[in-house]
PDB file of C-alpha atoms in Angstrom:
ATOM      1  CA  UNK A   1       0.269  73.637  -7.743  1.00 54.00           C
ATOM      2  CA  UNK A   2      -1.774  71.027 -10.015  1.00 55.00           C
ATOM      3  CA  UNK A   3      -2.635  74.074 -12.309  1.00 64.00           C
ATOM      4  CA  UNK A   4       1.255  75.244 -12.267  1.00 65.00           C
ATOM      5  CA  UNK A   5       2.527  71.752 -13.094  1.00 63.00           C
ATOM      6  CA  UNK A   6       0.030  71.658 -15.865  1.00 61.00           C
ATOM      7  CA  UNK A   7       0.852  74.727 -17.639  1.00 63.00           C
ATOM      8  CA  UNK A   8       4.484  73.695 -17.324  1.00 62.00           C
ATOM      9  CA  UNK A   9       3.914  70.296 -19.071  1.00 62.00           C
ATOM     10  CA  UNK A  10       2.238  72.155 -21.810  1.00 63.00           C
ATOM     11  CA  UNK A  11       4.969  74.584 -22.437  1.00 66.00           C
ATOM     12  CA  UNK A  12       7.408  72.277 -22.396  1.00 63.00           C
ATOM     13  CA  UNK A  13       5.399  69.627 -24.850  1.00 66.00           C
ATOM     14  CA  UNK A  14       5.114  72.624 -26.736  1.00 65.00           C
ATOM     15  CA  UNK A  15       8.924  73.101 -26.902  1.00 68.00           C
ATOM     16  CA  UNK A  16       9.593  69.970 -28.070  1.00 73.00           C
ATOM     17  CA  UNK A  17       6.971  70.311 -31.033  1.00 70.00           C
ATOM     18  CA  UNK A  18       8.383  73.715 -31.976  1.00 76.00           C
ATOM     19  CA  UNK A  19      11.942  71.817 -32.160  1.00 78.00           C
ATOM     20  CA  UNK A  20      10.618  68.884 -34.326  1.00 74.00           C
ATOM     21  CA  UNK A  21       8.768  71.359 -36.576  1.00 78.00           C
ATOM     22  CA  UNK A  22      12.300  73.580 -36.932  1.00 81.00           C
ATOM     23  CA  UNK A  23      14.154  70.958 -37.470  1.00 83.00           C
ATOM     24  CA  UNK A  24      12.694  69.095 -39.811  1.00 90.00           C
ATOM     25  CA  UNK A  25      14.093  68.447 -42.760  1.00 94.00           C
ATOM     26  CA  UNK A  26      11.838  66.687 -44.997  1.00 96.00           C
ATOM     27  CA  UNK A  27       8.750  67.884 -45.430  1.00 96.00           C
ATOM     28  CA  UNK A  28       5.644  67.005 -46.936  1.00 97.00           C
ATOM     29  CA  UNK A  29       3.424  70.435 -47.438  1.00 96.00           C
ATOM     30  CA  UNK A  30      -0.489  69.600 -48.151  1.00 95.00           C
ATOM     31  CA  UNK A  31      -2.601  72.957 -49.875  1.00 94.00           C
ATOM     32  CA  UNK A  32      -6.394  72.579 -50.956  1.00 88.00           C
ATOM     33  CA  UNK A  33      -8.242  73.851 -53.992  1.00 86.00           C
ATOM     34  CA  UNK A  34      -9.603  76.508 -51.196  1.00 83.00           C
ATOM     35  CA  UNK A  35      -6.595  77.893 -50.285  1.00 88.00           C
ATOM     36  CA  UNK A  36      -5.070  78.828 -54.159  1.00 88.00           C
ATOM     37  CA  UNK A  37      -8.126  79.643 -55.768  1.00 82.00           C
ATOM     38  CA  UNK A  38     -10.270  82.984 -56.063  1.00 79.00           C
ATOM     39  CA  UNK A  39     -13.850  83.568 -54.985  1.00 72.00           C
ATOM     40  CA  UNK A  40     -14.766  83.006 -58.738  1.00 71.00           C
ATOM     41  CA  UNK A  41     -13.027  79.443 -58.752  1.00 70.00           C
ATOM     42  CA  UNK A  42      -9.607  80.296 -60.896  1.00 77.00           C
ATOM     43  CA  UNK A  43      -5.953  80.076 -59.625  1.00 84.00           C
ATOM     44  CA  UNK A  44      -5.434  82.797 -57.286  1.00 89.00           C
ATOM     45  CA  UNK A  45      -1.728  83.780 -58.935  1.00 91.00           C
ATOM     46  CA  UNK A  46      -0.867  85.917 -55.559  1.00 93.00           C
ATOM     47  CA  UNK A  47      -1.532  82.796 -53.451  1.00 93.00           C
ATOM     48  CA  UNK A  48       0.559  80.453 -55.577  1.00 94.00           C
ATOM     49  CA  UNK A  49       3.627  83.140 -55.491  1.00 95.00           C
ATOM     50  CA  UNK A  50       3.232  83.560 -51.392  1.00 95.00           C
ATOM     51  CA  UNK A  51       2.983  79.168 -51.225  1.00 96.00           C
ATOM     52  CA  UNK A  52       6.261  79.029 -53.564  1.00 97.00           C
ATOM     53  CA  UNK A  53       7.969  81.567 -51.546  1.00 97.00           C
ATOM     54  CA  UNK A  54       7.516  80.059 -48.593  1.00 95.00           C
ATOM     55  CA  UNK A  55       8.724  76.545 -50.007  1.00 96.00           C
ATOM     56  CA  UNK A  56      11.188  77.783 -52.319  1.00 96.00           C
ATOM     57  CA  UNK A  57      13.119  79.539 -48.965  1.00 94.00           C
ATOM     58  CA  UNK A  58      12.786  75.783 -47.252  1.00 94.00           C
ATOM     59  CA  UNK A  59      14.339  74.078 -50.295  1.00 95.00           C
ATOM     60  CA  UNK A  60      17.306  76.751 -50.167  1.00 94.00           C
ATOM     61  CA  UNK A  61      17.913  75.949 -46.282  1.00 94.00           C
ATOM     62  CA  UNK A  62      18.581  72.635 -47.505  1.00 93.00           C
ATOM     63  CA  UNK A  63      15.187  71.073 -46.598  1.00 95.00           C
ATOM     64  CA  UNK A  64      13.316  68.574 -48.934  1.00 97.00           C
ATOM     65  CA  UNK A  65      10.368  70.029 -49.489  1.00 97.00           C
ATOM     66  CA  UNK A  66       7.073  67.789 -51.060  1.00 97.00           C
ATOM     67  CA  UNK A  67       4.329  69.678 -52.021  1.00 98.00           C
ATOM     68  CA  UNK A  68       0.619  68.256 -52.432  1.00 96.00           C
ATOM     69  CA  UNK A  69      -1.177  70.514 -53.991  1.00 94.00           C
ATOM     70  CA  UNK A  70      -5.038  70.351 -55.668  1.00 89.00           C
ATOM     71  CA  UNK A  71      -6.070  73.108 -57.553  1.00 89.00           C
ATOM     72  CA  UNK A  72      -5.811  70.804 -60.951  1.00 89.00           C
ATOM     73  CA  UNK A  73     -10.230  70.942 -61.449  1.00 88.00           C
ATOM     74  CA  UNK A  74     -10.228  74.701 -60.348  1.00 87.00           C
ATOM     75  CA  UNK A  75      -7.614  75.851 -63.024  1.00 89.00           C
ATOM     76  CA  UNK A  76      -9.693  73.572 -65.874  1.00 90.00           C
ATOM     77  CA  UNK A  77     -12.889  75.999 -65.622  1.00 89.00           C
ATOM     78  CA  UNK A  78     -12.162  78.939 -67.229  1.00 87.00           C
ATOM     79  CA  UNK A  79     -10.821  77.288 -70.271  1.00 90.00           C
ATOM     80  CA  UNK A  80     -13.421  75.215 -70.786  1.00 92.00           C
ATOM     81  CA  UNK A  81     -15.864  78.057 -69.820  1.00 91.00           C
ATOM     82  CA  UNK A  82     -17.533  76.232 -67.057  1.00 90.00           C
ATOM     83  CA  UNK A  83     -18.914  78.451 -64.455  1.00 85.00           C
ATOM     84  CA  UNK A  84     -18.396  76.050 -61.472  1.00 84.00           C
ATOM     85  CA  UNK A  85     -16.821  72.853 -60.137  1.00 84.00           C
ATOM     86  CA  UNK A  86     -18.606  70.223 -62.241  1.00 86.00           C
ATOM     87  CA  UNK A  87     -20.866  67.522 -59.871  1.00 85.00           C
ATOM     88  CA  UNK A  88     -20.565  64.799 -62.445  1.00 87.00           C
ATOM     89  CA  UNK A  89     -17.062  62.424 -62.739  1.00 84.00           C
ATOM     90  CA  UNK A  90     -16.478  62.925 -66.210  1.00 87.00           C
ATOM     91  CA  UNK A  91     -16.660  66.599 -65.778  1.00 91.00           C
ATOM     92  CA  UNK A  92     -13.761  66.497 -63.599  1.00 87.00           C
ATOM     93  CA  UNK A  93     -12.242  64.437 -65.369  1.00 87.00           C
ATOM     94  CA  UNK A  94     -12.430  66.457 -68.197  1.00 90.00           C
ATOM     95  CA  UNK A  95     -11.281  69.825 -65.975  1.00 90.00           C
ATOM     96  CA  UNK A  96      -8.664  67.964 -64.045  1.00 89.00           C
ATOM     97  CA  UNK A  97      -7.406  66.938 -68.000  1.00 90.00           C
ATOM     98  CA  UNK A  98      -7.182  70.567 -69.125  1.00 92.00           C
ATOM     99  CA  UNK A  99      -6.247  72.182 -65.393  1.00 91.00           C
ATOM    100  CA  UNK A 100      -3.252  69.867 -64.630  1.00 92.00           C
ATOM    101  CA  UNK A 101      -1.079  70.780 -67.212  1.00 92.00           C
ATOM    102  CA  UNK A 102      -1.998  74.736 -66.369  1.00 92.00           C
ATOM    103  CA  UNK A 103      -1.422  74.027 -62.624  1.00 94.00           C
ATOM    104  CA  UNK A 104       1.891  72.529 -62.730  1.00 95.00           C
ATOM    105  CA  UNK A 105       3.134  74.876 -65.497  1.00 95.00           C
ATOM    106  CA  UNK A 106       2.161  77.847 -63.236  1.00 95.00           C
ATOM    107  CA  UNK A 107       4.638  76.231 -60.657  1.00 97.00           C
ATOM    108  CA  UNK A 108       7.377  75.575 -62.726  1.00 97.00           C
ATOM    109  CA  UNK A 109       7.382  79.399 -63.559  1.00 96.00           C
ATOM    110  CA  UNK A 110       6.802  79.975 -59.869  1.00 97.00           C
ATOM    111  CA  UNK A 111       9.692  77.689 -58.655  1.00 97.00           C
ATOM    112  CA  UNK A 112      11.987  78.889 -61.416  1.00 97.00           C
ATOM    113  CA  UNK A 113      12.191  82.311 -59.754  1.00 95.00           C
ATOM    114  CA  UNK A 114      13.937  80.683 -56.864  1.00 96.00           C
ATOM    115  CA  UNK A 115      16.284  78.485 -58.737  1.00 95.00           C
ATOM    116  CA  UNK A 116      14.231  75.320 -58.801  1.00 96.00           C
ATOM    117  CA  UNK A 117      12.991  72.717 -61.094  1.00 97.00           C
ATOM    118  CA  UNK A 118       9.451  70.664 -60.552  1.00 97.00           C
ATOM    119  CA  UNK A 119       8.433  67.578 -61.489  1.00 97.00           C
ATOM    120  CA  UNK A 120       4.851  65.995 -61.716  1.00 95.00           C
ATOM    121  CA  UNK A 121       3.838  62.995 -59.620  1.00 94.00           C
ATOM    122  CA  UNK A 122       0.712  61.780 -60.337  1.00 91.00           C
ATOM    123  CA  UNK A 123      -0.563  58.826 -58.094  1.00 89.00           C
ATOM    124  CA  UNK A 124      -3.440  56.401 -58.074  1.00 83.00           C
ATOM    125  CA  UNK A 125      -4.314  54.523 -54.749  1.00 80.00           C
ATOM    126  CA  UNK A 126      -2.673  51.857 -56.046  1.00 78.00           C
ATOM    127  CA  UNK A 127       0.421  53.495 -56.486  1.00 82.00           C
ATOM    128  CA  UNK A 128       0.658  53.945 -52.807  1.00 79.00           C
ATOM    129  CA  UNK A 129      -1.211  50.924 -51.420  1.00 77.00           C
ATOM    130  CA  UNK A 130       0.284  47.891 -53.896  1.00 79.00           C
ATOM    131  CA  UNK A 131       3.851  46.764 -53.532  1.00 79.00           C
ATOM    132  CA  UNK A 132       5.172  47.208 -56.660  1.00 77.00           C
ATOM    133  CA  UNK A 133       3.860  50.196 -57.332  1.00 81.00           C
ATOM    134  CA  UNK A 134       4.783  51.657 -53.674  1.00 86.00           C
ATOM    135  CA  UNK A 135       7.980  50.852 -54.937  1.00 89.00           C
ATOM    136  CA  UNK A 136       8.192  52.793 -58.256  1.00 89.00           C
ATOM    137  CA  UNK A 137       6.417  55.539 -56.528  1.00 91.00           C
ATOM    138  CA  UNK A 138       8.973  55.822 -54.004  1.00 93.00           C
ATOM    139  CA  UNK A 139      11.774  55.517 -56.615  1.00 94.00           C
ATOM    140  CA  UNK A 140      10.189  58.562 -58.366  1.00 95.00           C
ATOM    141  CA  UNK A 141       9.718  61.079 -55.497  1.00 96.00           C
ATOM    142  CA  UNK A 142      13.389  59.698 -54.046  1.00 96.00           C
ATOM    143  CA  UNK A 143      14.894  60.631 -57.502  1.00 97.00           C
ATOM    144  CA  UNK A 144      13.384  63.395 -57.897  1.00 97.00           C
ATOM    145  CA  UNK A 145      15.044  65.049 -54.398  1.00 97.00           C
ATOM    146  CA  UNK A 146      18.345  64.053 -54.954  1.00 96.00           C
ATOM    147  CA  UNK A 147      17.875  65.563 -57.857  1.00 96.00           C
ATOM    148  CA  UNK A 148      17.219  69.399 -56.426  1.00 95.00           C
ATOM    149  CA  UNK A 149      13.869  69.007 -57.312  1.00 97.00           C
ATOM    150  CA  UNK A 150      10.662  69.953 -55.906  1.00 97.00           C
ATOM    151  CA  UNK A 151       7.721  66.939 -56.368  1.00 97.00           C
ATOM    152  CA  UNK A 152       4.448  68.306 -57.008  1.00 97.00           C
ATOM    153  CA  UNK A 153       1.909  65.452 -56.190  1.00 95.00           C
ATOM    154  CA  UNK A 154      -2.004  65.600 -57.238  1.00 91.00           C
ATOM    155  CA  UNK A 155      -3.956  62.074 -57.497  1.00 85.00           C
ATOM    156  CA  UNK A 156      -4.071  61.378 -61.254  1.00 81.00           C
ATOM    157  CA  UNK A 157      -7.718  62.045 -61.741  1.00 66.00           C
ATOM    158  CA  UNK A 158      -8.220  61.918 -65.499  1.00 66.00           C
ATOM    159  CA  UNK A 159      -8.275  57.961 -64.806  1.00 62.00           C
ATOM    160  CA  UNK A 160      -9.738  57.996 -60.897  1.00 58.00           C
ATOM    161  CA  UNK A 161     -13.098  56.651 -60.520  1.00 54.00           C
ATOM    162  CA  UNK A 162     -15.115  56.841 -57.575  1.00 52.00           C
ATOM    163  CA  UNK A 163     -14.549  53.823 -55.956  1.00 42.00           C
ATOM    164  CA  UNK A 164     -10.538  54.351 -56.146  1.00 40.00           C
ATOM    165  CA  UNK A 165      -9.867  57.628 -55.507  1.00 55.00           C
ATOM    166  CA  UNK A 166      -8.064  59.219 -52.404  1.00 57.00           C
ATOM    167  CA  UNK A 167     -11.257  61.372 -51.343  1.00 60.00           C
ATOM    168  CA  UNK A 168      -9.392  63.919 -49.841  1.00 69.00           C
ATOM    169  CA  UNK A 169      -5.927  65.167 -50.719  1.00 82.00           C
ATOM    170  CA  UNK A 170      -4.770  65.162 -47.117  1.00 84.00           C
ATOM    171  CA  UNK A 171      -5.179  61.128 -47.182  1.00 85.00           C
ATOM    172  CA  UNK A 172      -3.159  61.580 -50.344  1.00 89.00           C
ATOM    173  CA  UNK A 173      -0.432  63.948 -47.894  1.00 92.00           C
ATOM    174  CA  UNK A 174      -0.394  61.141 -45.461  1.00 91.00           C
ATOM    175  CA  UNK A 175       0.294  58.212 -47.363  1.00 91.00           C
ATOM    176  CA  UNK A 176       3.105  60.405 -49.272  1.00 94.00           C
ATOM    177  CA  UNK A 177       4.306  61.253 -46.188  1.00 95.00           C
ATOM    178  CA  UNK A 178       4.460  57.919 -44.973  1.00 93.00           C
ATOM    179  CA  UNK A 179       6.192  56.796 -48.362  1.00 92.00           C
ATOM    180  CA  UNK A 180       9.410  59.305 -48.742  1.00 94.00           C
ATOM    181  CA  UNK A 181       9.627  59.099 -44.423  1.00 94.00           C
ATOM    182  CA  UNK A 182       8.868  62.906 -44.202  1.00 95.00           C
ATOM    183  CA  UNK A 183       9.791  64.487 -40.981  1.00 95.00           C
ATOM    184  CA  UNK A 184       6.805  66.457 -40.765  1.00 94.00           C
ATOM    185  CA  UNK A 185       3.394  67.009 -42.941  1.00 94.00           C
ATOM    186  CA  UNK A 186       2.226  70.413 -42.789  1.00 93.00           C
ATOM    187  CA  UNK A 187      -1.942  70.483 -44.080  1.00 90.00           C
ATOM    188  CA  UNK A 188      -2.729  74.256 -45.040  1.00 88.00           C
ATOM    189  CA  UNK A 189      -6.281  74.866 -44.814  1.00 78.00           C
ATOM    190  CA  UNK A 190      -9.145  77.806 -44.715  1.00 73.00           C
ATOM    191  CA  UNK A 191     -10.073  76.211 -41.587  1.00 75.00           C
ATOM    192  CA  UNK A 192      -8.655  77.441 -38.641  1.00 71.00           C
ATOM    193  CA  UNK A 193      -8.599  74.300 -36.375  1.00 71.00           C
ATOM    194  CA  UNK A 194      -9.610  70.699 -35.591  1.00 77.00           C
ATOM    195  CA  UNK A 195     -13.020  70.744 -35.102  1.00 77.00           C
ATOM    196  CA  UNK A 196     -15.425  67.715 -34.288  1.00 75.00           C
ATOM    197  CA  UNK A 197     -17.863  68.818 -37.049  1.00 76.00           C
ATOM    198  CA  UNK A 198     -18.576  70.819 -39.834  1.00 77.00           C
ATOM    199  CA  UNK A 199     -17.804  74.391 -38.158  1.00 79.00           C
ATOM    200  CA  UNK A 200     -20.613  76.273 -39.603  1.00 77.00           C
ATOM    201  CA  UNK A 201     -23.121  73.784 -37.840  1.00 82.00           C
ATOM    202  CA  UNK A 202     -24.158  74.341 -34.217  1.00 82.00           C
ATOM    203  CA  UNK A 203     -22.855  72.071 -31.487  1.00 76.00           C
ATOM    204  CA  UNK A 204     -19.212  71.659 -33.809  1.00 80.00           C
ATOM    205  CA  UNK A 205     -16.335  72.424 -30.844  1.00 81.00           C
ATOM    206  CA  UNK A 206     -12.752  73.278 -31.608  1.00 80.00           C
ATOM    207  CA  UNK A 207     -10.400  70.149 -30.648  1.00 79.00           C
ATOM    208  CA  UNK A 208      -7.074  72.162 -29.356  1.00 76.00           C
ATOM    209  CA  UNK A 209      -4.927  68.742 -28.633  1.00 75.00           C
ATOM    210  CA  UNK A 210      -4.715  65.697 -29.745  1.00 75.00           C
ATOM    211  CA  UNK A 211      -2.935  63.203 -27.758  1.00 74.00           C
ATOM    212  CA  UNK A 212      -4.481  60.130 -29.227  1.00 72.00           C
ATOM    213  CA  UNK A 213      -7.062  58.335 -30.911  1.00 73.00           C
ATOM    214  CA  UNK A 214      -8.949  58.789 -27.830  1.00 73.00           C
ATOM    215  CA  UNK A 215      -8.884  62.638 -28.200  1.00 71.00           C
ATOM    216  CA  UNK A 216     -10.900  61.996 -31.895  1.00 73.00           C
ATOM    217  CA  UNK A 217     -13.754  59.863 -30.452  1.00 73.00           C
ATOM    218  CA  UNK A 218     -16.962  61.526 -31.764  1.00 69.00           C
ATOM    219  CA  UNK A 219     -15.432  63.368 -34.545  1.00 72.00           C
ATOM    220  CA  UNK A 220     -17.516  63.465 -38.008  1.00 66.00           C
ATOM    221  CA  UNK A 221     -15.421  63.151 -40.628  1.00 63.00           C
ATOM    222  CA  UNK A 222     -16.904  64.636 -43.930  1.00 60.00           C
ATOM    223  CA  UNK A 223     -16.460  64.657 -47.574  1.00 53.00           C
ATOM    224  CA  UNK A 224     -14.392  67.235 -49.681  1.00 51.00           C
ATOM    225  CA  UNK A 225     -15.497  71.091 -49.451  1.00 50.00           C
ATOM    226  CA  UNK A 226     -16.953  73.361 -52.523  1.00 47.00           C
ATOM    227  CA  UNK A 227     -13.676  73.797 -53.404  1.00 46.00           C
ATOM    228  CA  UNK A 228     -12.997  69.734 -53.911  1.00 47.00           C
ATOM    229  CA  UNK A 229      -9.830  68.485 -52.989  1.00 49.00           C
ATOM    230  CA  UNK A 230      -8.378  67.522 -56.859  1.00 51.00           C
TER     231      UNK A 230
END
């Protein structure tokens, strides 16, 4: 009976997820340099097209659709013929300078296909941690939808140092979340699942609920992949 009552629970807590997630209607979409890029490190143009697809049907539903999106390093290394993600700052920098502009341009031709304009938002932690800046940041991103538009948000890394930056875009997709009052954040990933630990290490297990805080106890919460998150 215990084992009937369970399964029921679950299918119905289930129910109400699949609801919230359908019914959504603003939504803050997360993707990391791993998921758009090719095995050599450049812009993967099929993934891009398959991401704007997907987004560009939500924003014709009527949805708002925010997109954080990295990639902005990876698209920087071809033209300035570096054959991997720089380790040092002011290499990224540097890459992040030259990639951003490439990045959001290959969106805007993307997007355009389906009828929609983009617009850059690039934030600092200030921008969404300090008052007035929260403000103007909001401001932006709320203009911007009413507008038709589609927000494409990267942290502004040509002026990040290490003690100030994000870390990891999906902090970056929370706090954005949190600022426009999204309806759901969606955090595409190469990894399959919540796990407590790096999954290519033994003794890592696969975390298939999260209830609360209580269900995260032990996790180890690591740095950016090989990918990076910018």
């Amino acid at each position: 009976m215990g084992t009937r009552r369970g399964a029921a629970d679950r299918s119905a807590q289930n129910g109400r997820v699949r609801e919230a997630v359908t019914s959504a209607r603003r939504i803050v979409v997360k993707i990391g340099s791993s998921s758009l890029t090719t095995a050599t490190g450049g812009l993967d143009d099929a993934r891009v097209d398959a991401l704007v697809d997907t987004l560009g049907g939500l924003a014709a539903s009527g949805r708002e659709v925010v997109l954080v999106s990295s990639g902005a390093i990876a698209a920087g290394l071809a033209p300035l013929r570096l054959p991997r993600r720089p380790r040092d700052l002011a290499t990224q920098q540097a890459a992040a300078s030259v990639g951003q502009g490439l990045l959001i341009g290959r969106y805007a031709a993307a997007f355009a296909r389906h009828g929609r304009t983009v617009g850059q938002v690039l934030l600092t932690v200030d921008d969404v941690t300090r008052r007035a800046h929260y403000r103007n940041a909001y401001r932006t991103l709320r203009k911007l939808l009413d507008l038709h538009a589609v927000p494409i948000v990267n942290e502004n890394d040509t002026v990040a140092t290490e003690e100030i930056r994000f870390g990891d875009n999906d902090r970056l997709a929370a706090l954005v979340a949190a600022l426009v009052d999204a309806d759901l954040l969606v955090l595409l990933s190469d990894v399959d699942a919540l796990w407590t630990g790096d999954p290519a290490r033994p003794g890592s297990t696969r975390i298939t609920e999260v209830h609360g805080e209580g269900d995260l106890a032990g996790v180890d919460v690591g740095g950016a992949g090989r990918a990076g998150s910018p």
